[in-house]
C-alpha cells in the first residue's frame, strides 16, 4: 500500500509565503459597479467576451473588505506542516469500525481556517457565529407554496420569471459582503466545506470534506435550498424557484442563453469561452485536452450513455450511487469513494470553468465554483436525479444508517440566521416545499452496443468467451506490480469472486469492480476511463458494452488524498459474454493527468 511517505509537502518557505494571500477582488470591492469581477494573473490574456457590469443603485457602497476570521490566520495545510502531520499520517483505506460509528457533526466554525487551492489560500470562513444561537432546522410549514423548479432552457423563455431571477441574483450581488446571504458569502459556503477550511466538530483533528462520500447529495440539497429561499426573500416572492440545468435531455445540453448574456447578473466571466457558443453542448465525457470532435448526434448519444451508466447500469445499489459511508473519526485524506451521482456531475465543473486559468475558476475548482450562478442550476439537476434514481429499480432507497440520517451541516437561512440541519430532514424534497417539473428521461433505456474494434474479437476469441487471462494479444501487468503510477494505459487480469451466476444470484448481489487506492493531489484534474475485455489500443467510449466508467477529480484543496472508484459491472459482464469467465481483463486508460496519480490495485467483489 502506498503511503504518505512519498508525499512532498510544499516547503516551509512556500507555505510561509502565503499566510495572508489577499482576497480575490470580488470580496473586497464595493458592490457598486462590479467590473472585472475577479483579478486575473498579470499579463494574462483572456479570450474574453465582455466584462460584467452590475450597478447597485439602491444600496450604499460598501467598501469594507471581508475580514478574515482573526483566530485563523493560516491554512490547515500550514498547520499540518507545523505539526509534521503531512509526513506521518498513514493512509488507511478502510478506517471505519463499529467503535468509530458516529455521525459527522460538522463543522467546527471556531476552528475554521483559510482554504487552500493550488499554492494559494483563500478566506472562506463564514461570519463568526460567536454569541449567536444556532437554531435546529425546521421543515417549512405545509401551507407554504411549493416552489416548482423548471428546466433552465424552458424557464428562460418566460420573461416574468426571468426578470425575477435576474433581480434576485442582482440583489444578492448587491448585499454587503459581510451579510451571510451575499453573493460572495454564498460562494464561500462551498469553498469552506470543500477546500480544507473546516474540521469536524466532534473531532477537530479531522478535516471535513463533503465530496467523495454519502454526504455529497444531502449537503448540496440543503445548500441550494437555502440559496433559493434567500433569492426568493430578496425579491419578496415565496414562490420563487431556481431553474435546473436539464443536461440529461438533448434540448438542455447547451448552457441556457440567459447565462450567456454578458450584461446579465447571471453571467460569469470566468468560464471557458469555447463552451458558450450557441453550438456548444455539455460533454459529460469531457477529457479536457482533447478538443471536442463529436458531431451533435454523437455528443448527445455519449451524454445519454454516461447518464445511463451512472444512473442505471453502473449504480444499482446505494453504495455505488451515493458514495462511501463517512463517519466522524475518518481522516480527511481518506475519501473512500464518490458515488456515481457525483461522478456523473464532475465533468460539467471542468467543462464550464476557464481552463486557461491555473485553478480553473470559477466552476473548475470547488473553492470558486459557487461564484457562478450556473453552479446552483447544475446542482439542481443533480438533486433532481437523486429523486429519479430512487424510482428506477429495486434496492434504490436512501440509506437508513443512523450516522447518515444524523449527519449535520450549518447554513445561514433566508433571514441570515444560522441553522443546523440534519440529513434525515432533507430526504423528501416535497416536505421542503420544492419540487421539479416532470421531464422525459431519454437515457432511461439506452441501448449500448459492442465495441466496434475488430481487434477485440482477435484478442478474446471469436465469441469473446475465452478465458480473458489467456488472451494472447493483451500485454498484462501483474497485480503484484501495483501500486503503480498510472502514466500510460495499463491492463490487468482480475479474478472474479464467482462465475456463472444465476439470475437470482445476480439480483441478490451486484458484481462491483473496485479500482482502489487512487492517490492524487486534491487540486489536480485527473481523469481515467475503465474498460473491460477491450482493446487497450482502441479503448471504448461510454456507449459501448466494454466501458465500465470513469474517474474524474474536480480540483479542491491541495492535500494529497486517496480514494476508490466503485462500478457495478453486473450488466456489463453479461453484455460482453463473460459470465462464465474466471477473470476479466480490466484496462485503465489515462485521459487527463494534470498531476500524478497512482493506483493501489483493482479487485472485483460481490455487493449486497
Ligand atoms: Cu460541491 Cu458540484 O460540487
Coordinates of C-alpha atoms and ligand atoms in Angstrom, one line a residue:
X1 CA 0.0 0.0 0.0
X2 CA 1.2 3.4 -0.9
X3 CA 1.7 5.8 2.0
X4 CA 2.3 9.4 2.6
X5 CA 6.0 8.8 2.7
X6 CA 6.1 9.8 -1.0
X7 CA 4.1 13.0 -0.4
X8 CA 6.2 16.0 -0.9
X9 CA 4.6 18.8 1.1
X10 CA 5.1 22.3 0.0
X11 CA 8.3 23.7 1.6
X12 CA 8.0 25.8 4.7
X13 CA 9.2 28.7 2.6
X14 CA 6.4 28.2 0.2
X15 CA 3.8 27.9 2.9
X16 CA 5.1 31.0 4.7
X17 CA 4.8 33.0 1.5
X18 CA 1.0 32.6 1.5
X19 CA -0.2 33.1 5.0
X20 CA -2.2 36.1 4.1
X21 CA -3.0 36.0 0.5
X22 CA -5.2 38.9 -0.4
X23 CA -8.8 38.1 -1.1
X24 CA -9.9 37.9 -4.7
X25 CA -11.1 41.3 -5.7
X26 CA -14.8 40.3 -5.7
X27 CA -14.5 40.0 -1.9
X28 CA -13.0 43.4 -1.4
X29 CA -14.6 45.6 -4.0
X30 CA -17.6 47.7 -3.2
X31 CA -20.7 46.1 -4.7
X32 CA -21.4 49.1 -6.8
X33 CA -20.1 48.9 -10.3
X34 CA -18.5 45.4 -10.3
X35 CA -16.3 45.3 -13.3
X36 CA -13.7 42.6 -13.8
X37 CA -15.3 40.5 -11.2
X38 CA -12.1 38.8 -10.3
X39 CA -8.4 39.6 -10.6
X40 CA -6.6 38.0 -13.5
X41 CA -2.9 37.0 -13.2
X42 CA -0.8 39.8 -14.5
X43 CA -0.2 39.6 -18.2
X44 CA -2.9 37.0 -18.6
X45 CA -4.7 37.4 -21.9
X46 CA -8.3 36.4 -21.7
X47 CA -10.2 35.3 -24.7
X48 CA -12.8 37.3 -23.0
X49 CA -16.3 38.1 -24.1
X50 CA -17.4 41.2 -22.1
X51 CA -16.9 42.2 -18.5
X52 CA -19.9 42.1 -16.3
X53 CA -21.3 45.4 -15.1
X54 CA -23.5 45.5 -12.1
X55 CA -24.8 48.8 -10.7
X56 CA -26.3 48.5 -7.3
X57 CA -28.5 51.7 -7.3
X58 CA -30.3 51.3 -4.1
X59 CA -27.5 50.1 -1.9
X60 CA -25.0 52.3 -0.3
X61 CA -21.5 51.4 -1.5
X62 CA -19.8 49.0 0.9
X63 CA -16.1 49.4 0.9
X64 CA -15.4 47.2 3.8
X65 CA -13.3 44.3 2.9
X66 CA -14.5 41.0 4.3
X67 CA -12.3 40.3 7.3
X68 CA -10.6 37.0 7.8
X69 CA -11.5 35.0 10.8
X70 CA -8.9 36.6 13.1
X71 CA -8.4 33.4 15.0
X72 CA -7.4 31.5 11.9
X73 CA -4.7 33.4 10.1
X74 CA -3.3 30.3 8.4
X75 CA -4.5 27.3 6.4
X76 CA -4.8 23.8 7.6
X77 CA -2.1 22.8 5.2
X78 CA 0.2 25.2 7.1
X79 CA -1.0 23.8 10.4
X80 CA -0.3 20.3 9.3
X81 CA 3.1 21.3 8.1
X82 CA 3.7 22.8 11.5
X83 CA 2.6 19.6 13.2
X84 CA 4.5 17.5 10.8
X85 CA 1.3 15.5 10.2
X86 CA 1.8 15.6 6.5
X87 CA 4.7 13.3 6.7
X88 CA 3.4 10.9 9.3
X89 CA -0.3 10.3 8.5
X90 CA -0.7 6.7 7.4
X91 CA -3.1 6.2 4.6
X92 CA -5.7 3.7 5.6
X93 CA -8.4 2.8 3.2
X94 CA -10.9 1.1 5.5
X95 CA -10.8 3.1 8.7
X96 CA -14.4 2.6 9.7
X97 CA -15.1 0.3 12.6
X98 CA -18.2 0.0 14.7
X99 CA -16.3 1.7 17.5
X100 CA -16.0 4.8 15.4
X101 CA -19.6 4.9 14.3
X102 CA -20.7 8.5 14.9
X103 CA -22.4 10.9 12.5
X104 CA -20.3 13.7 11.1
X105 CA -21.4 16.8 13.0
X106 CA -19.7 19.4 11.1
X107 CA -18.1 21.8 11.1
X108 CA -16.4 23.4 14.0
X109 CA -16.8 27.1 13.0
X110 CA -14.3 28.3 15.6
X111 CA -11.7 26.1 14.1
X112 CA -12.2 27.4 10.5
X113 CA -9.0 28.3 8.7
X114 CA -8.1 29.6 5.3
X115 CA -9.0 27.3 2.4
X116 CA -6.3 26.1 0.0
X117 CA -6.3 25.8 -3.8
X118 CA -3.1 25.2 -5.7
X119 CA -0.4 27.1 -3.9
X120 CA -2.8 29.8 -2.7
X121 CA -5.0 30.2 0.3
X122 CA -8.4 31.9 0.5
X123 CA -10.6 33.3 3.2
X124 CA -13.8 31.2 3.1
X125 CA -14.9 31.1 6.7
X126 CA -18.5 32.3 7.4
X127 CA -19.1 35.4 9.5
X128 CA -18.5 34.5 13.1
X129 CA -21.2 32.6 15.0
X130 CA -19.9 33.8 18.3
X131 CA -22.7 34.6 20.7
X132 CA -25.3 33.7 18.1
X133 CA -27.8 30.9 18.9
X134 CA -27.7 28.2 16.2
X135 CA -31.2 27.0 15.5
X136 CA -32.2 23.5 14.7
X137 CA -33.7 23.2 11.2
X138 CA -37.5 23.0 11.0
X139 CA -39.2 22.0 7.8
X140 CA -41.2 24.8 6.3
X141 CA -44.9 24.9 7.1
X142 CA -47.1 22.7 4.9
X143 CA -49.1 25.7 4.0
X144 CA -46.2 27.3 2.2
X145 CA -46.5 27.3 -1.6
X146 CA -44.4 24.5 -3.3
X147 CA -41.7 26.1 -5.5
X148 CA -41.5 24.3 -8.8
X149 CA -38.1 24.2 -10.4
X150 CA -38.2 24.2 -14.2
X151 CA -35.5 23.3 -16.8
X152 CA -33.4 26.4 -17.4
X153 CA -33.7 26.3 -21.2
X154 CA -37.5 26.4 -20.9
X155 CA -37.8 28.7 -17.8
X156 CA -35.7 31.3 -19.6
X157 CA -38.4 31.7 -22.2
X158 CA -40.8 33.1 -19.5
X159 CA -39.9 36.8 -19.3
X160 CA -41.8 37.3 -16.0
X161 CA -39.9 34.6 -14.2
X162 CA -36.6 35.5 -15.9
X163 CA -36.9 39.1 -14.6
X164 CA -37.4 37.8 -11.1
X165 CA -34.4 35.6 -11.3
X166 CA -32.2 38.3 -12.5
X167 CA -33.5 40.8 -10.0
X168 CA -32.9 38.3 -7.2
X169 CA -29.3 37.5 -8.3
X170 CA -28.6 41.2 -8.7
X171 CA -30.0 41.9 -5.2
X172 CA -27.7 39.1 -3.8
X173 CA -24.7 40.6 -5.6
X174 CA -25.6 44.0 -4.0
X175 CA -25.8 42.8 -0.4
X176 CA -22.9 43.9 1.7
X177 CA -20.1 41.4 1.6
X178 CA -20.4 40.6 5.3
X179 CA -24.1 39.6 5.0
X180 CA -24.1 35.8 5.1
X181 CA -26.6 35.8 2.3
X182 CA -24.4 37.9 0.0
X183 CA -23.2 36.5 -3.3
X184 CA -19.6 36.1 -2.1
X185 CA -20.6 34.6 1.2
X186 CA -22.8 32.0 -0.5
X187 CA -19.9 31.0 -2.7
X188 CA -17.7 30.7 0.3
X189 CA -20.0 28.1 1.8
X190 CA -18.9 25.7 -0.9
X191 CA -15.2 26.8 -0.6
X192 CA -15.2 26.2 3.2
X193 CA -16.8 22.8 3.0
X194 CA -14.7 21.6 0.1
X195 CA -11.2 23.2 0.2
X196 CA -10.0 22.3 3.7
X197 CA -11.2 25.2 5.8
X198 CA -13.2 23.1 8.2
X199 CA -12.6 20.3 10.7
X200 CA -15.3 18.0 12.1
X201 CA -17.0 19.5 15.2
X202 CA -16.6 16.2 17.1
X203 CA -13.0 15.6 16.1
X204 CA -11.1 18.7 15.4
X205 CA -8.1 16.6 14.4
X206 CA -10.0 15.5 11.3
X207 CA -10.8 17.6 8.3
X208 CA -14.2 17.8 6.8
X209 CA -15.0 17.1 3.1
X210 CA -18.5 16.8 1.7
X211 CA -17.4 15.3 -1.6
X212 CA -16.3 11.7 -2.2
X213 CA -18.9 10.3 0.2
X214 CA -22.6 9.9 1.1
X215 CA -22.7 13.5 2.3
X216 CA -22.5 14.8 -1.3
X217 CA -26.2 14.7 -2.2
X218 CA -27.7 15.9 1.1
X219 CA -25.1 18.7 1.6
X220 CA -25.8 20.2 -1.9
X221 CA -29.6 19.7 -1.5
X222 CA -29.5 21.9 1.6
X223 CA -27.1 24.4 0.0
X224 CA -29.3 25.2 -2.9
X225 CA -32.4 25.0 -0.8
X226 CA -31.2 27.9 1.3
X227 CA -29.8 29.7 -1.7
X228 CA -33.2 29.5 -3.4
X229 CA -35.0 30.8 -0.3
X230 CA -32.6 33.7 0.1
X231 CA -33.2 34.7 -3.6
X232 CA -37.0 34.5 -3.0
X233 CA -36.7 36.6 0.1
X234 CA -34.7 39.2 -1.6
X235 CA -37.4 39.8 -4.2
X236 CA -40.2 39.1 -1.7
X237 CA -41.6 36.2 -3.6
X238 CA -42.1 33.0 -1.6
X239 CA -42.9 31.1 -4.8
X240 CA -39.6 31.8 -6.4
X241 CA -37.9 28.7 -7.7
X242 CA -34.4 28.1 -9.2
X243 CA -34.2 26.6 -12.6
X244 CA -32.3 23.3 -13.2
X245 CA -29.8 22.6 -15.9
X246 CA -31.5 19.7 -17.7
X247 CA -28.4 18.3 -19.3
X248 CA -29.8 14.8 -19.3
X249 CA -32.1 15.9 -22.2
X250 CA -30.8 16.8 -25.6
X251 CA -32.6 20.2 -25.5
X252 CA -31.0 21.2 -22.2
X253 CA -27.4 20.3 -23.0
X254 CA -26.1 23.7 -24.0
X255 CA -25.7 26.4 -21.3
X256 CA -29.0 28.2 -21.3
X257 CA -29.0 31.5 -23.1
X258 CA -29.8 33.6 -20.0
X259 CA -26.4 32.7 -18.5
X260 CA -24.5 33.7 -21.7
X261 CA -25.9 37.3 -21.8
X262 CA -22.8 39.3 -20.8
X263 CA -24.9 42.1 -19.4
X264 CA -26.9 39.9 -17.1
X265 CA -26.3 39.3 -13.4
X266 CA -26.4 35.6 -14.4
X267 CA -23.3 35.9 -16.4
X268 CA -19.9 34.9 -15.1
X269 CA -16.8 36.0 -17.0
X270 CA -14.8 33.1 -15.6
X271 CA -15.9 30.4 -17.9
X272 CA -14.4 28.6 -20.9
X273 CA -15.5 30.9 -23.8
X274 CA -15.3 28.0 -26.2
X275 CA -18.1 26.3 -24.4
X276 CA -20.5 29.3 -24.5
X277 CA -21.1 29.2 -28.3
X278 CA -24.6 28.5 -29.5
X279 CA -23.4 25.2 -30.8
X280 CA -21.6 24.0 -27.6
X281 CA -23.2 21.0 -25.9
X282 CA -22.0 20.0 -22.4
X283 CA -19.7 17.0 -22.7
X284 CA -20.4 14.5 -19.9
X285 CA -17.3 12.6 -21.0
X286 CA -15.1 15.7 -21.1
X287 CA -11.4 14.9 -21.5
X288 CA -10.2 18.5 -21.2
X289 CA -7.3 18.5 -23.5
X290 CA -8.9 16.7 -26.3
X291 CA -10.9 19.1 -28.4
X292 CA -14.5 18.1 -28.9
X293 CA -14.6 16.3 -32.2
X294 CA -18.0 14.8 -31.9
X295 CA -21.0 15.7 -34.0
X296 CA -24.0 16.9 -32.2
X297 CA -25.7 13.5 -32.6
X298 CA -22.6 11.7 -31.3
X299 CA -22.3 14.0 -28.3
X300 CA -26.0 13.6 -27.4
X301 CA -25.5 9.8 -27.6
X302 CA -22.4 9.8 -25.5
X303 CA -24.1 12.0 -22.9
X304 CA -27.1 9.7 -22.7
X305 CA -24.7 6.8 -22.3
X306 CA -22.9 8.5 -19.4
X307 CA -26.2 9.2 -17.7
X308 CA -27.4 5.7 -18.2
X309 CA -24.1 4.2 -16.9
X310 CA -24.2 6.4 -13.7
X311 CA -27.9 6.2 -13.1
X312 CA -28.9 2.7 -14.3
X313 CA -26.4 0.0 -15.1
X314 CA -23.3 1.2 -13.1
X315 CA -25.1 2.0 -9.8
X316 CA -27.8 -0.5 -9.0
X317 CA -27.2 -0.2 -5.2
X318 CA -26.8 2.6 -2.7
X319 CA -23.1 2.4 -2.1
X320 CA -22.3 2.8 -5.8
X321 CA -24.8 5.6 -6.2
X322 CA -24.5 7.7 -3.1
X323 CA -20.8 7.2 -2.3
X324 CA -19.0 5.8 0.7
X325 CA -20.2 5.9 4.3
X326 CA -18.5 8.7 6.1
X327 CA -18.5 9.0 9.9
X328 CA -16.7 11.1 12.4
X329 CA -13.3 9.7 13.1
X330 CA -12.4 9.2 9.5
X331 CA -9.3 11.2 8.4
X332 CA -9.8 13.8 5.7
X333 CA -7.2 12.4 3.3
X334 CA -9.3 9.3 3.1
X335 CA -12.1 9.9 0.8
X336 CA -13.4 6.4 0.4
X337 CA -15.3 6.7 -2.8
X338 CA -17.6 9.1 -4.6
X339 CA -20.9 7.8 -5.8
X340 CA -22.0 7.7 -9.4
X341 CA -24.2 10.7 -8.7
X342 CA -21.1 12.7 -8.0
X343 CA -19.1 11.1 -10.9
X344 CA -21.8 12.0 -13.3
X345 CA -21.8 15.6 -12.2
X346 CA -18.0 16.1 -12.2
X347 CA -17.3 16.8 -15.9
X348 CA -19.6 19.8 -16.0
X349 CA -17.4 21.5 -13.5
X350 CA -14.3 21.1 -15.6
X351 CA -16.2 21.9 -18.9
X352 CA -17.7 25.1 -17.7
X353 CA -14.6 26.5 -15.8
X354 CA -12.0 28.6 -17.6
X355 CA -9.2 26.1 -18.2
X356 CA -6.8 28.8 -19.2
X357 CA -6.6 29.7 -15.5
X358 CA -4.3 27.7 -13.3
X359 CA -7.1 27.0 -10.8
X360 CA -9.8 26.6 -13.5
X361 CA -12.1 29.3 -11.9
X362 CA -15.0 29.5 -11.5
X363 CA -16.7 26.1 -11.9
X364 CA -13.5 24.2 -12.4
X365 CA -12.4 24.4 -8.7
X366 CA -14.6 23.8 -5.7
X367 CA -13.2 26.9 -3.9
X368 CA -14.7 29.2 -6.6
X369 CA -17.5 27.2 -8.2
X370 CA -20.2 28.8 -6.1
X371 CA -19.4 32.1 -7.7
X372 CA -21.0 31.0 -11.0
X373 CA -24.8 31.1 -11.0
X374 CA -24.6 28.0 -13.2
X375 CA -23.3 26.1 -10.2
X376 CA -26.7 26.1 -8.4
X377 CA -28.5 25.3 -11.6
X378 CA -26.2 22.4 -12.3
X379 CA -26.7 21.1 -8.8
X380 CA -30.5 21.4 -9.2
X381 CA -30.3 18.7 -11.9
X382 CA -28.1 16.5 -9.7
X383 CA -30.6 16.9 -6.9
X384 CA -33.5 16.1 -9.3
X385 CA -31.7 12.9 -10.5
X386 CA -31.3 11.8 -6.8
X387 CA -35.2 11.5 -6.8
X388 CA -35.2 9.9 -10.3
X389 CA -32.6 7.2 -9.2
X390 CA -34.9 6.1 -6.5
X391 CA -37.7 5.3 -9.0
X392 CA -35.6 3.2 -11.3
X393 CA -35.5 -0.2 -9.7
X394 CA -35.1 -2.4 -6.7
X395 CA -32.7 -1.6 -3.9
X396 CA -32.8 2.1 -4.7
X397 CA -33.5 3.6 -1.3
X398 CA -31.9 6.3 0.8
X399 CA -29.5 5.0 3.4
X400 CA -31.2 4.3 6.7
X401 CA -27.9 4.2 8.6
X402 CA -28.0 6.3 11.9
X403 CA -24.8 8.1 11.0
X404 CA -26.2 9.1 7.7
X405 CA -29.5 10.3 9.0
X406 CA -27.9 12.3 11.8
X407 CA -25.0 13.8 9.9
X408 CA -25.4 17.6 10.1
X409 CA -24.2 20.8 8.5
X410 CA -24.5 24.5 9.2
X411 CA -26.1 27.1 6.9
X412 CA -27.5 30.6 7.1
X413 CA -31.1 30.8 6.2
X414 CA -33.0 33.5 4.3
X415 CA -33.2 35.6 7.4
X416 CA -29.5 35.5 7.9
X417 CA -29.9 33.2 10.9
X418 CA -27.5 30.2 11.4
X419 CA -29.3 26.8 11.2
X420 CA -28.1 23.3 12.0
X421 CA -29.6 20.8 9.5
X422 CA -29.6 17.0 9.6
X423 CA -29.6 14.7 6.6
X424 CA -32.8 13.0 7.8
X425 CA -34.9 16.2 7.2
X426 CA -34.0 16.5 3.6
X427 CA -34.8 13.1 2.2
X428 CA -38.2 14.2 0.9
X429 CA -37.9 17.4 -1.0
X430 CA -41.7 17.8 -1.1
X431 CA -41.6 18.3 2.6
X432 CA -39.1 21.1 2.0
X433 CA -41.8 22.7 -0.2
X434 CA -40.0 22.5 -3.6
X435 CA -40.3 20.1 -6.4
X436 CA -39.3 19.5 -10.0
X437 CA -41.2 19.8 -13.2
X438 CA -41.6 16.4 -14.7
X439 CA -39.2 15.8 -17.7
X440 CA -38.8 12.9 -20.1
X441 CA -35.8 10.6 -19.4
X442 CA -34.5 9.8 -22.9
X443 CA -31.5 7.9 -21.5
X444 CA -33.6 5.6 -19.4
X445 CA -33.5 2.6 -21.8
X446 CA -30.3 3.5 -23.5
X447 CA -29.0 0.6 -25.8
X448 CA -25.3 0.2 -25.5
X449 CA -23.5 -1.6 -28.4
X450 CA -20.5 -3.9 -28.6
X451 CA -17.0 -2.3 -29.2
X452 CA -16.6 -1.9 -32.9
X453 CA -12.9 -2.7 -32.9
X454 CA -12.2 -5.9 -34.9
X455 CA -9.1 -6.4 -32.7
X456 CA -11.3 -7.2 -29.7
X457 CA -12.5 -10.4 -31.4
X458 CA -9.0 -11.3 -32.2
X459 CA -7.8 -10.8 -28.6
X460 CA -10.6 -12.6 -26.9
X461 CA -11.5 -15.3 -29.5
X462 CA -14.4 -15.2 -31.9
X463 CA -17.1 -15.1 -29.3
X464 CA -15.2 -13.3 -26.6
X465 CA -16.0 -16.1 -24.2
X466 CA -12.5 -17.4 -23.9
X467 CA -10.8 -17.0 -20.6
X468 CA -9.6 -13.5 -20.7
X469 CA -6.5 -14.3 -18.8
X470 CA -5.3 -16.4 -21.6
X471 CA -5.9 -13.6 -24.1
X472 CA -2.6 -13.6 -26.0
X473 CA -2.7 -10.1 -27.6
X474 CA -3.0 -8.0 -24.5
X475 CA 0.1 -7.2 -22.5
X476 CA -1.0 -7.7 -18.9
X477 CA 0.6 -6.0 -15.9
X478 CA 0.5 -8.4 -12.9
X479 CA -1.4 -7.2 -9.9
X480 CA 1.8 -7.7 -7.9
X481 CA 3.3 -4.7 -9.7
X482 CA 0.7 -2.4 -8.1
X483 CA 0.8 0.2 -6.7
X484 CA 1.9 1.8 -9.9
X485 CA 1.8 5.3 -11.4
X486 CA -0.9 5.5 -14.0
X487 CA 1.0 7.3 -16.7
X488 CA 0.1 5.0 -19.6
X489 CA -2.6 2.5 -20.4
X490 CA -2.5 -0.5 -18.1
X491 CA -4.3 -3.8 -18.4
X492 CA -4.6 -6.2 -15.6
X493 CA -6.3 -9.6 -15.2
X494 CA -8.6 -9.6 -12.2
X495 CA -10.2 -12.8 -10.7
X496 CA -14.0 -12.8 -10.2
X497 CA -15.3 -14.0 -6.8
X498 CA -17.9 -16.1 -8.6
X499 CA -18.6 -17.0 -12.2
X500 CA -21.7 -18.4 -14.0
X501 CA -24.1 -16.7 -11.5
X502 CA -27.8 -17.3 -11.9
X503 CA -30.3 -14.5 -12.5
X504 CA -31.3 -14.8 -8.8
X505 CA -27.8 -14.5 -7.7
X506 CA -27.2 -11.5 -9.9
X507 CA -30.2 -9.8 -8.4
X508 CA -29.2 -10.7 -4.8
X509 CA -25.7 -9.3 -5.3
X510 CA -24.1 -6.9 -7.7
X511 CA -20.7 -7.6 -9.2
X512 CA -18.6 -4.5 -8.4
X513 CA -15.3 -3.5 -9.9
X514 CA -13.2 -1.5 -7.5
X515 CA -10.2 0.5 -8.5
X516 CA -8.8 1.1 -5.1
X517 CA -6.2 3.3 -3.6
X518 CA -6.3 6.0 -6.3
X519 CA -3.9 8.5 -4.9
X520 CA -3.5 12.1 -6.1
X521 CA -3.2 15.7 -5.2
X522 CA -6.7 17.2 -4.5
X523 CA -6.1 20.2 -6.6
X524 CA -5.3 18.4 -9.9
X525 CA -7.5 17.4 -12.7
X526 CA -7.1 13.6 -13.2
X527 CA -9.3 11.5 -15.4
X528 CA -9.1 7.9 -16.4
X529 CA -11.5 5.5 -18.0
X530 CA -12.1 1.9 -17.1
X531 CA -12.9 -0.7 -19.8
X532 CA -13.3 -4.5 -19.5
X533 CA -12.1 -7.1 -22.0
X534 CA -11.5 -4.3 -24.5
X535 CA -8.7 -3.5 -26.9
X536 CA -6.2 -1.4 -25.0
X537 CA -5.0 0.2 -28.2
X538 CA -8.5 1.4 -29.0
X539 CA -10.5 1.6 -25.8
X540 CA -14.2 2.0 -26.0
X541 CA -16.3 5.1 -25.1
X542 CA -19.3 5.3 -22.7
X543 CA -21.8 3.9 -25.2
X544 CA -20.1 0.6 -25.6
X545 CA -20.7 -2.6 -23.6
X546 CA -17.0 -2.7 -22.6
X547 CA -16.9 0.7 -20.9
X548 CA -17.4 0.5 -17.2
X549 CA -17.0 4.1 -16.1
X550 CA -14.6 7.0 -15.4
X551 CA -12.8 8.6 -12.6
X552 CA -12.5 12.4 -12.6
X553 CA -11.2 14.6 -9.8
X554 CA -12.5 18.2 -9.7
X555 CA -9.8 20.3 -8.1
X556 CA -10.4 21.3 -4.5
X557 CA -8.0 21.6 -1.6
X558 CA -4.3 21.0 -2.1
X559 CA -3.9 17.9 0.1
X560 CA -2.9 14.6 -1.2
X561 CA -5.6 12.0 -0.8
X562 CA -6.6 8.5 -1.7
X563 CA -10.0 7.2 -2.9
X564 CA -11.7 4.3 -4.6
X565 CA -13.8 4.0 -7.7
X566 CA -16.7 1.5 -7.5
X567 CA -18.5 0.4 -10.7
X568 CA -21.4 -2.0 -10.9
X569 CA -20.5 -4.4 -13.8
X570 CA -23.3 -7.0 -13.4
X571 CA -24.8 -5.9 -16.7
X572 CA -21.5 -5.4 -18.4
X573 CA -20.3 -8.9 -17.8
X574 CA -23.5 -10.3 -19.4
X575 CA -23.3 -7.9 -22.3
X576 CA -19.8 -8.9 -23.2
X577 CA -20.5 -12.6 -22.8
X578 CA -18.1 -13.1 -20.0
X579 CA -20.5 -14.7 -17.5
X580 CA -18.5 -17.9 -17.4
X581 CA -15.0 -16.4 -17.3
X582 CA -12.8 -16.8 -14.2
X583 CA -11.2 -13.5 -14.8
X584 CA -11.7 -10.2 -16.5
X585 CA -9.1 -8.0 -18.2
X586 CA -9.5 -4.5 -16.8
X587 CA -7.8 -1.7 -18.7
X588 CA -7.2 1.7 -17.1
X589 CA -7.0 4.5 -19.7
X590 CA -5.5 7.8 -18.6
X591 CA -7.3 10.7 -20.2
X592 CA -6.3 13.8 -18.3
X593 CA -3.3 14.0 -15.9
X594 CA -2.6 17.5 -14.6
X595 CA -0.8 15.8 -11.7
X596 CA 0.5 12.3 -11.0
X597 CA -1.9 9.5 -9.9
X598 CA -1.1 6.1 -8.5
X599 CA -3.3 3.1 -8.3
X600 CA -3.0 0.6 -5.4
X601 CA -4.9 -2.2 -7.2
X602 CA -8.1 -3.5 -8.8
X603 CA -10.5 -6.1 -7.4
X604 CA -13.9 -7.4 -8.1
X605 CA -16.3 -8.0 -5.2
X606 CA -19.9 -9.0 -4.7
X607 CA -22.1 -6.3 -3.1
X608 CA -25.5 -6.6 -1.4
Ligands
LIG1 CU1 -19.7 20.6 -4.2 CU2 -20.6 20.3 -7.9 O1 -19.8 20.4 -6.1

